[in-house]
PDB file of C-alpha atoms in Angstrom:
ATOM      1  CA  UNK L   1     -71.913 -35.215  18.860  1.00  0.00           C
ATOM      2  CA  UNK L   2     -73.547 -38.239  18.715  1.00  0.00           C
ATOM      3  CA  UNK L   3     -70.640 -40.688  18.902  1.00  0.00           C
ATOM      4  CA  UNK L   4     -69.220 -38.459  21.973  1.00  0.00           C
ATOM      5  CA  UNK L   5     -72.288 -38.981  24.014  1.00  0.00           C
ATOM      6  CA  UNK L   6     -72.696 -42.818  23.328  1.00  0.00           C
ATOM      7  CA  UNK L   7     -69.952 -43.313  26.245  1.00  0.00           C
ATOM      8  CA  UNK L   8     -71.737 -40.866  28.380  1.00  0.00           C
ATOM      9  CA  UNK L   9     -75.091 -42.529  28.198  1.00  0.00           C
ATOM     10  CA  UNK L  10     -73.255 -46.086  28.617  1.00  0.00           C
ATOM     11  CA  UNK L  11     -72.065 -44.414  32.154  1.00  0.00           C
ATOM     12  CA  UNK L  12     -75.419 -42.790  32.994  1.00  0.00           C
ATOM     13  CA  UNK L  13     -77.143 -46.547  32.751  1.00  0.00           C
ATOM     14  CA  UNK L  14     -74.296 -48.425  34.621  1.00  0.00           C
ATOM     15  CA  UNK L  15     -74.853 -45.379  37.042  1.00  0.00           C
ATOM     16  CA  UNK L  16     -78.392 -46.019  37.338  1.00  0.00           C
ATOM     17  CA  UNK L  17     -78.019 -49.843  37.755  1.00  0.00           C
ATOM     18  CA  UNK L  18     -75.663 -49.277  40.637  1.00  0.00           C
ATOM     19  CA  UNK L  19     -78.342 -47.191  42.082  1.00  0.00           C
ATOM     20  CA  UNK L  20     -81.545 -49.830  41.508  1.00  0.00           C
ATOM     21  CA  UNK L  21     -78.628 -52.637  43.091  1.00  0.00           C
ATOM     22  CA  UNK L  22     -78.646 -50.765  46.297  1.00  0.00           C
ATOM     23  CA  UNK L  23     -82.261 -50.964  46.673  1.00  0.00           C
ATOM     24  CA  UNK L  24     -82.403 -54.450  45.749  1.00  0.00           C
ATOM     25  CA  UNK L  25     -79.663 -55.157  48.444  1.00  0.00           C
ATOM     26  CA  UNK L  26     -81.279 -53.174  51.071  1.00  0.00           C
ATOM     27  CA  UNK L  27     -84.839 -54.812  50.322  1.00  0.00           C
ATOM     28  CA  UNK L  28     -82.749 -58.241  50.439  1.00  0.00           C
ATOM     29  CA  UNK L  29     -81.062 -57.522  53.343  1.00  0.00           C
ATOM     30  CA  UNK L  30     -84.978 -57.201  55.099  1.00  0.00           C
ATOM     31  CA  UNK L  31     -86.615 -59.793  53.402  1.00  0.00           C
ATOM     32  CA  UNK L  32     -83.715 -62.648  53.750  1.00  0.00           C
ATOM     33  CA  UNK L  33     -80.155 -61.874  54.622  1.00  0.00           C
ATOM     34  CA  UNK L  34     -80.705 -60.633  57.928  1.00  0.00           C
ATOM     35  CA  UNK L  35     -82.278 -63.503  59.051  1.00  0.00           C
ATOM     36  CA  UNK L  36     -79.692 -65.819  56.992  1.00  0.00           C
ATOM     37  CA  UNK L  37     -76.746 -64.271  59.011  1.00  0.00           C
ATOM     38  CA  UNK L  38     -78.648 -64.317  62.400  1.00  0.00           C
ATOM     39  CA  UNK L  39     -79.351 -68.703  61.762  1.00  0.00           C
ATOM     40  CA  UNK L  40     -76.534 -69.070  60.543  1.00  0.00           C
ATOM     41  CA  UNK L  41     -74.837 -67.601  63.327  1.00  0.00           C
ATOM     42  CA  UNK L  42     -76.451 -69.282  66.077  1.00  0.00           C
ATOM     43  CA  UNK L  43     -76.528 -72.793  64.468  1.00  0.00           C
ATOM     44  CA  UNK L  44     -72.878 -72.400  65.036  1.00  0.00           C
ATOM     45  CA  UNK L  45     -72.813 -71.179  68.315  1.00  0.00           C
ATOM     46  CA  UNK L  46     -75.180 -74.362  68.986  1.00  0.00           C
ATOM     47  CA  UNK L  47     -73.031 -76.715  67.300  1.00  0.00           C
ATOM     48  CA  UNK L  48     -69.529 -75.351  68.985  1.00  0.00           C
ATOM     49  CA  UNK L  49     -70.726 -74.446  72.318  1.00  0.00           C
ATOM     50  CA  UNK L  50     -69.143 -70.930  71.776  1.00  0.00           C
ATOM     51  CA  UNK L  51     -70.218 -68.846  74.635  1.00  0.00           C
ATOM     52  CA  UNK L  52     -71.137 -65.889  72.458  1.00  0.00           C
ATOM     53  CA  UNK L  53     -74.466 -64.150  71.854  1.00  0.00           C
ATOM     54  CA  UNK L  54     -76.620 -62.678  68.648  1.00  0.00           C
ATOM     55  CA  UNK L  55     -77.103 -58.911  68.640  1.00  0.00           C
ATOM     56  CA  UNK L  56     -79.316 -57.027  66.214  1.00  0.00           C
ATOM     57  CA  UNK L  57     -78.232 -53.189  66.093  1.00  0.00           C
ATOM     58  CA  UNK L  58     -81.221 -51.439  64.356  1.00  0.00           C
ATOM     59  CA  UNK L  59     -80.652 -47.998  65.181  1.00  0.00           C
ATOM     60  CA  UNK L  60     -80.818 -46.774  61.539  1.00  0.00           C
ATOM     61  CA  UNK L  61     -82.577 -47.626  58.934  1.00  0.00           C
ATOM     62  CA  UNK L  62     -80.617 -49.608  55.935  1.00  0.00           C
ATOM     63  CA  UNK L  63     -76.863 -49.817  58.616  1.00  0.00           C
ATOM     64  CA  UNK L  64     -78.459 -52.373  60.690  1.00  0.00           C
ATOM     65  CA  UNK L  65     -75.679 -55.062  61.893  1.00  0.00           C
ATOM     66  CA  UNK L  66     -76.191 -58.067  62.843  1.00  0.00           C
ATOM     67  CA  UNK L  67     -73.306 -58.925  65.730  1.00  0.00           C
ATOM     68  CA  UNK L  68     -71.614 -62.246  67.050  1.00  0.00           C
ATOM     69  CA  UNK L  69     -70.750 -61.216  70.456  1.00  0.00           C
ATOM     70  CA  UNK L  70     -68.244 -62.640  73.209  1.00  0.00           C
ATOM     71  CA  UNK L  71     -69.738 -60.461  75.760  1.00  0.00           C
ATOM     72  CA  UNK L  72     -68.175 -59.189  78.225  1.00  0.00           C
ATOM     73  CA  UNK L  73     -66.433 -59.476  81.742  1.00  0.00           C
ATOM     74  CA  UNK L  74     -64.000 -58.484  85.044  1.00  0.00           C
ATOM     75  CA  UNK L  75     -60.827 -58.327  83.437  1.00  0.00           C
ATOM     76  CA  UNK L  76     -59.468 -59.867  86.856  1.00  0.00           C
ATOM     77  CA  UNK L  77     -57.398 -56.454  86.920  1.00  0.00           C
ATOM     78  CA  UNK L  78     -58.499 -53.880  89.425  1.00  0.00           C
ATOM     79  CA  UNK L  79     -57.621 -50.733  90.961  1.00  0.00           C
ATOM     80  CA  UNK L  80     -57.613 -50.370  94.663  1.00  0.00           C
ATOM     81  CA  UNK L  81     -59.955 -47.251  95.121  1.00  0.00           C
ATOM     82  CA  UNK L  82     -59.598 -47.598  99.003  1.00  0.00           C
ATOM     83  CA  UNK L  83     -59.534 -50.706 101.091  1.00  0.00           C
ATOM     84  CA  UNK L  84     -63.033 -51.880 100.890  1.00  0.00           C
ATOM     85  CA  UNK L  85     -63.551 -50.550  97.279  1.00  0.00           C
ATOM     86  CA  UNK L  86     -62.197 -52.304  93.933  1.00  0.00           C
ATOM     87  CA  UNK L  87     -62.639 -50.374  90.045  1.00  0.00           C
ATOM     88  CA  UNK L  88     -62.590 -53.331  88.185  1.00  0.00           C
ATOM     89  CA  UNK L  89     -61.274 -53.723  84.490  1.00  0.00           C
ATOM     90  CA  UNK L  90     -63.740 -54.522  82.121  1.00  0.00           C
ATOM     91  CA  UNK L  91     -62.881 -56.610  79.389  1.00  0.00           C
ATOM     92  CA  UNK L  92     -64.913 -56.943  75.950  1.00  0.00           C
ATOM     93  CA  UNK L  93     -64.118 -60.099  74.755  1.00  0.00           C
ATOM     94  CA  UNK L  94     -64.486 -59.501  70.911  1.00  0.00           C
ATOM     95  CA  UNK L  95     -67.082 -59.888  68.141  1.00  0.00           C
ATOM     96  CA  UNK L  96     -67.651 -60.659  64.629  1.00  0.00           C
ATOM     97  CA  UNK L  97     -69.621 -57.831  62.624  1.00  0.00           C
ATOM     98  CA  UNK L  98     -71.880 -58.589  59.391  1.00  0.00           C
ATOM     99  CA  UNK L  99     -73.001 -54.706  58.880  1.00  0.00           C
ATOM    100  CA  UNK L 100     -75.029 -53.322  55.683  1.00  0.00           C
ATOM    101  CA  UNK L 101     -72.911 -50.475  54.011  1.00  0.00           C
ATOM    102  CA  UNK L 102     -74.232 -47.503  52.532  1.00  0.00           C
ATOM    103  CA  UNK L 103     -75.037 -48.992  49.522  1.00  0.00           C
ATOM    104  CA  UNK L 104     -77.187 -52.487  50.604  1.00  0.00           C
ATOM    105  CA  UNK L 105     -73.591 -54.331  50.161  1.00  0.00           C
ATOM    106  CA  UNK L 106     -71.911 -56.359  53.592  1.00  0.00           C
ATOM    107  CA  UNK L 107     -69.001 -55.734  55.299  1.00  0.00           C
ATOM    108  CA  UNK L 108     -67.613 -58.256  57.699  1.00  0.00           C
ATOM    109  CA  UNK L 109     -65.848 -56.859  60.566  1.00  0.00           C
ATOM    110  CA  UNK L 110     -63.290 -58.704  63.415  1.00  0.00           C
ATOM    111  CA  UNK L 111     -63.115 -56.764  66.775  1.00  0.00           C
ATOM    112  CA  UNK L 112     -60.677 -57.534  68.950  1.00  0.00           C
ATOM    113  CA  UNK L 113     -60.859 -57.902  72.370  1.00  0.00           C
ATOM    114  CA  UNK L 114     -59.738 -54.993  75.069  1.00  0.00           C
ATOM    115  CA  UNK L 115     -59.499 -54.093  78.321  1.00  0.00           C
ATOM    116  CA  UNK L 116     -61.409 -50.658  78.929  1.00  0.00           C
ATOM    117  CA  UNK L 117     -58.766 -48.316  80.721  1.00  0.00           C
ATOM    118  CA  UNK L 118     -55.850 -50.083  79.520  1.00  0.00           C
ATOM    119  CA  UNK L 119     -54.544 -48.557  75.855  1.00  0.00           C
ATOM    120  CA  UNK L 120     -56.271 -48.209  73.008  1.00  0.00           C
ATOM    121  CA  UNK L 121     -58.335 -51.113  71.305  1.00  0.00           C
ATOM    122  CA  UNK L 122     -57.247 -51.935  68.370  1.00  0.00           C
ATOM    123  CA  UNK L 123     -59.038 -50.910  65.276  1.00  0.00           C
ATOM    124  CA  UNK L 124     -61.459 -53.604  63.652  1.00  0.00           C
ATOM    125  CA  UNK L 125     -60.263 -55.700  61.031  1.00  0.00           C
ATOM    126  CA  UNK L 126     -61.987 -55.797  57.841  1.00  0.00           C
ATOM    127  CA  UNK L 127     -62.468 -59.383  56.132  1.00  0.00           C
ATOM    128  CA  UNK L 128     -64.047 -58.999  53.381  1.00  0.00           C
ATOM    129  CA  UNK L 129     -67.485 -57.412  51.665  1.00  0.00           C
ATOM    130  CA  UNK L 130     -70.358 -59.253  50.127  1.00  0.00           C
ATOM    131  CA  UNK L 131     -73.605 -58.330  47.741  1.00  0.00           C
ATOM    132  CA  UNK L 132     -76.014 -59.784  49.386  1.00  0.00           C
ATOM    133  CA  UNK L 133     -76.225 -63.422  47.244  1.00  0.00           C
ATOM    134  CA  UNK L 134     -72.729 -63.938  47.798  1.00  0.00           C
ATOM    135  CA  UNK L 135     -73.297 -65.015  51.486  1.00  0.00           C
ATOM    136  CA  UNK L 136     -72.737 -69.196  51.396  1.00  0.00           C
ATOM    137  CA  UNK L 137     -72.281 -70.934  54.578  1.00  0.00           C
ATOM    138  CA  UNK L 138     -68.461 -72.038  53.555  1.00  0.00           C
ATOM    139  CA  UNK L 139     -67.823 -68.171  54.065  1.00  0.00           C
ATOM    140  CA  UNK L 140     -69.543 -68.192  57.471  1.00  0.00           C
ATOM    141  CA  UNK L 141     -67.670 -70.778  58.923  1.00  0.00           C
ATOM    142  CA  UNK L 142     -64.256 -69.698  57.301  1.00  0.00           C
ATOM    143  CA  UNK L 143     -65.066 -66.372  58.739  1.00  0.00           C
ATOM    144  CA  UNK L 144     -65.884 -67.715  62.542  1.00  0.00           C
ATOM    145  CA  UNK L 145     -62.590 -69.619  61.990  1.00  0.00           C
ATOM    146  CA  UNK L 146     -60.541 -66.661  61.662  1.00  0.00           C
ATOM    147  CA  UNK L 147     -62.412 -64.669  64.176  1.00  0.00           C
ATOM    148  CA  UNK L 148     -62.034 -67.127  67.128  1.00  0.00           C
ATOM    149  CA  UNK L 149     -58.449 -68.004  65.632  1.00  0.00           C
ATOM    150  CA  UNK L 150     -57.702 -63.839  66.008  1.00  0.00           C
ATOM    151  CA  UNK L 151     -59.658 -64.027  69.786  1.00  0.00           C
ATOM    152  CA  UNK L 152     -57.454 -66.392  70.713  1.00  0.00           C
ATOM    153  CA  UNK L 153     -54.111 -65.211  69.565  1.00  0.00           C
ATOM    154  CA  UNK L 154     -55.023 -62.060  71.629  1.00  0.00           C
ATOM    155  CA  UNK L 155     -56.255 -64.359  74.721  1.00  0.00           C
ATOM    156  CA  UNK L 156     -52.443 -66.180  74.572  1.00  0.00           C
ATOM    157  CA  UNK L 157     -50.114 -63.244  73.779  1.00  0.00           C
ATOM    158  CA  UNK L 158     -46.323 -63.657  75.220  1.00  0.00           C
ATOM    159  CA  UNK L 159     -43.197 -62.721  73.841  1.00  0.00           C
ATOM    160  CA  UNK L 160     -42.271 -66.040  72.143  1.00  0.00           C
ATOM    161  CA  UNK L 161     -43.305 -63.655  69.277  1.00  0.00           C
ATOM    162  CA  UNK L 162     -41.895 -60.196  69.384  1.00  0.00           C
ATOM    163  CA  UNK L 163     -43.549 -58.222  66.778  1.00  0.00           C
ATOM    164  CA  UNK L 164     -46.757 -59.876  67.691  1.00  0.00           C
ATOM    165  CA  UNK L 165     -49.569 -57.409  68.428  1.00  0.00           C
ATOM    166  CA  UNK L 166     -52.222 -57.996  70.635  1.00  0.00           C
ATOM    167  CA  UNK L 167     -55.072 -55.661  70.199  1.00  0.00           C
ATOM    168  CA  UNK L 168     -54.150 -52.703  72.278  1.00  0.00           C
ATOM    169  CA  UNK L 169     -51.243 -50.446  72.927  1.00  0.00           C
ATOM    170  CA  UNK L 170     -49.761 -51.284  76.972  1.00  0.00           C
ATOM    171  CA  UNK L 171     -49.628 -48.411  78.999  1.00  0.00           C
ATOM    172  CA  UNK L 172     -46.935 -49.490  80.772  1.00  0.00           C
ATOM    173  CA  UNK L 173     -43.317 -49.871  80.162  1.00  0.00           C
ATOM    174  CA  UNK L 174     -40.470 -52.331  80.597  1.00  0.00           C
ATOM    175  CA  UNK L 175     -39.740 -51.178  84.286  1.00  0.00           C
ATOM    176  CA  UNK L 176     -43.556 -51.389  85.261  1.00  0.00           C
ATOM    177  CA  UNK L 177     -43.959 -47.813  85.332  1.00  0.00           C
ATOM    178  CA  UNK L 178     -46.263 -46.118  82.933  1.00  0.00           C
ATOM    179  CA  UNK L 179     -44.896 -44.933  79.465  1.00  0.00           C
ATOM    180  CA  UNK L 180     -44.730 -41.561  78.776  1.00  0.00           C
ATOM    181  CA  UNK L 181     -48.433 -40.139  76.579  1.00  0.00           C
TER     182      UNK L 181
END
């Protein structure tokens, strides 16, 4: 019986180390990483001149977020409510996520930009997920890269390329008139 439980207790310890990980990461994530991601951040905001923003979202415990954000703005697009009055499209102009997961590990997330009121935003875009000491500053940067890289693309869609998506579904078809739901 001996022999059969050797694997077991083998499993039971790696168990228990995933378990002491997650508090390390969540105690890390307080003590250090938080604060990493939020200079690191805005150093490169500084240095680019990227009109974006740092958010903190603390509204539970151990899934705070730390959020690069492009704010937002009139899309341009309005509807004509009567002739003095204007509903004006709101457009959130995307942001880059660096979120604690369940288990004191990071997820970093891409959302793209969208027009409230006109289709469906697309879903974010996961680029990858840390431990804690992972985090170097080569990732940051590779990671605004691709976010502002993704921004953009959505910014300068046309039909040059077909299958291109562009962050939400359009609402209206070919014609002009609105697509069937």
């Amino acid at each position: 019986m001996e022999i059969e439980l050797h694997n077991l207790k083998r499993k039971v310890r790696q168990y228990e180390e995933v378990l002491q990980n997650t508090l390390n990461y969540r105690e890390q994530w307080q003590s250090e990483t938080r604060g990493q991601i939020k200079d690191t951040l805005q150093h490169m905001i500084d240095a680019t001149g990227l009109p974006a923003r740092i958010e903190l979202h603390q509204d539970i415990e151990n899934l705070e977020a730390v959020v690069l954000t492009l704010g937002q703005a009139k899309s341009g697009m309005f509807q004509r409510v009567s002739e003095d009055i204007q509903r004006h499209l709101i457009k959130h102009n995307g942001s880059l996520v660096y979120q604690q997961l369940f288990n004191g590990k990071i997820i970093v997330l891409l959302n793209y930009p969208f027009i409230e009121n006109y289709g469906k935003p697309s879903p974010p875009k996961t680029i990858a997920i840390y431990r804690p000491e992972e985090l170097r500053e080569p990732y940051f940067v590779r990671h605004m890269e691709e976010f502002v890289q993704e921004v953009a693309n959505w910014e300068d869609y046309d039909d040059d390329e077909p299958n291109k998506r562009i962050g939400f579904q359009l609402n209206f078809g070919a014609n002009g008139g609105e697509t069937p739901e």
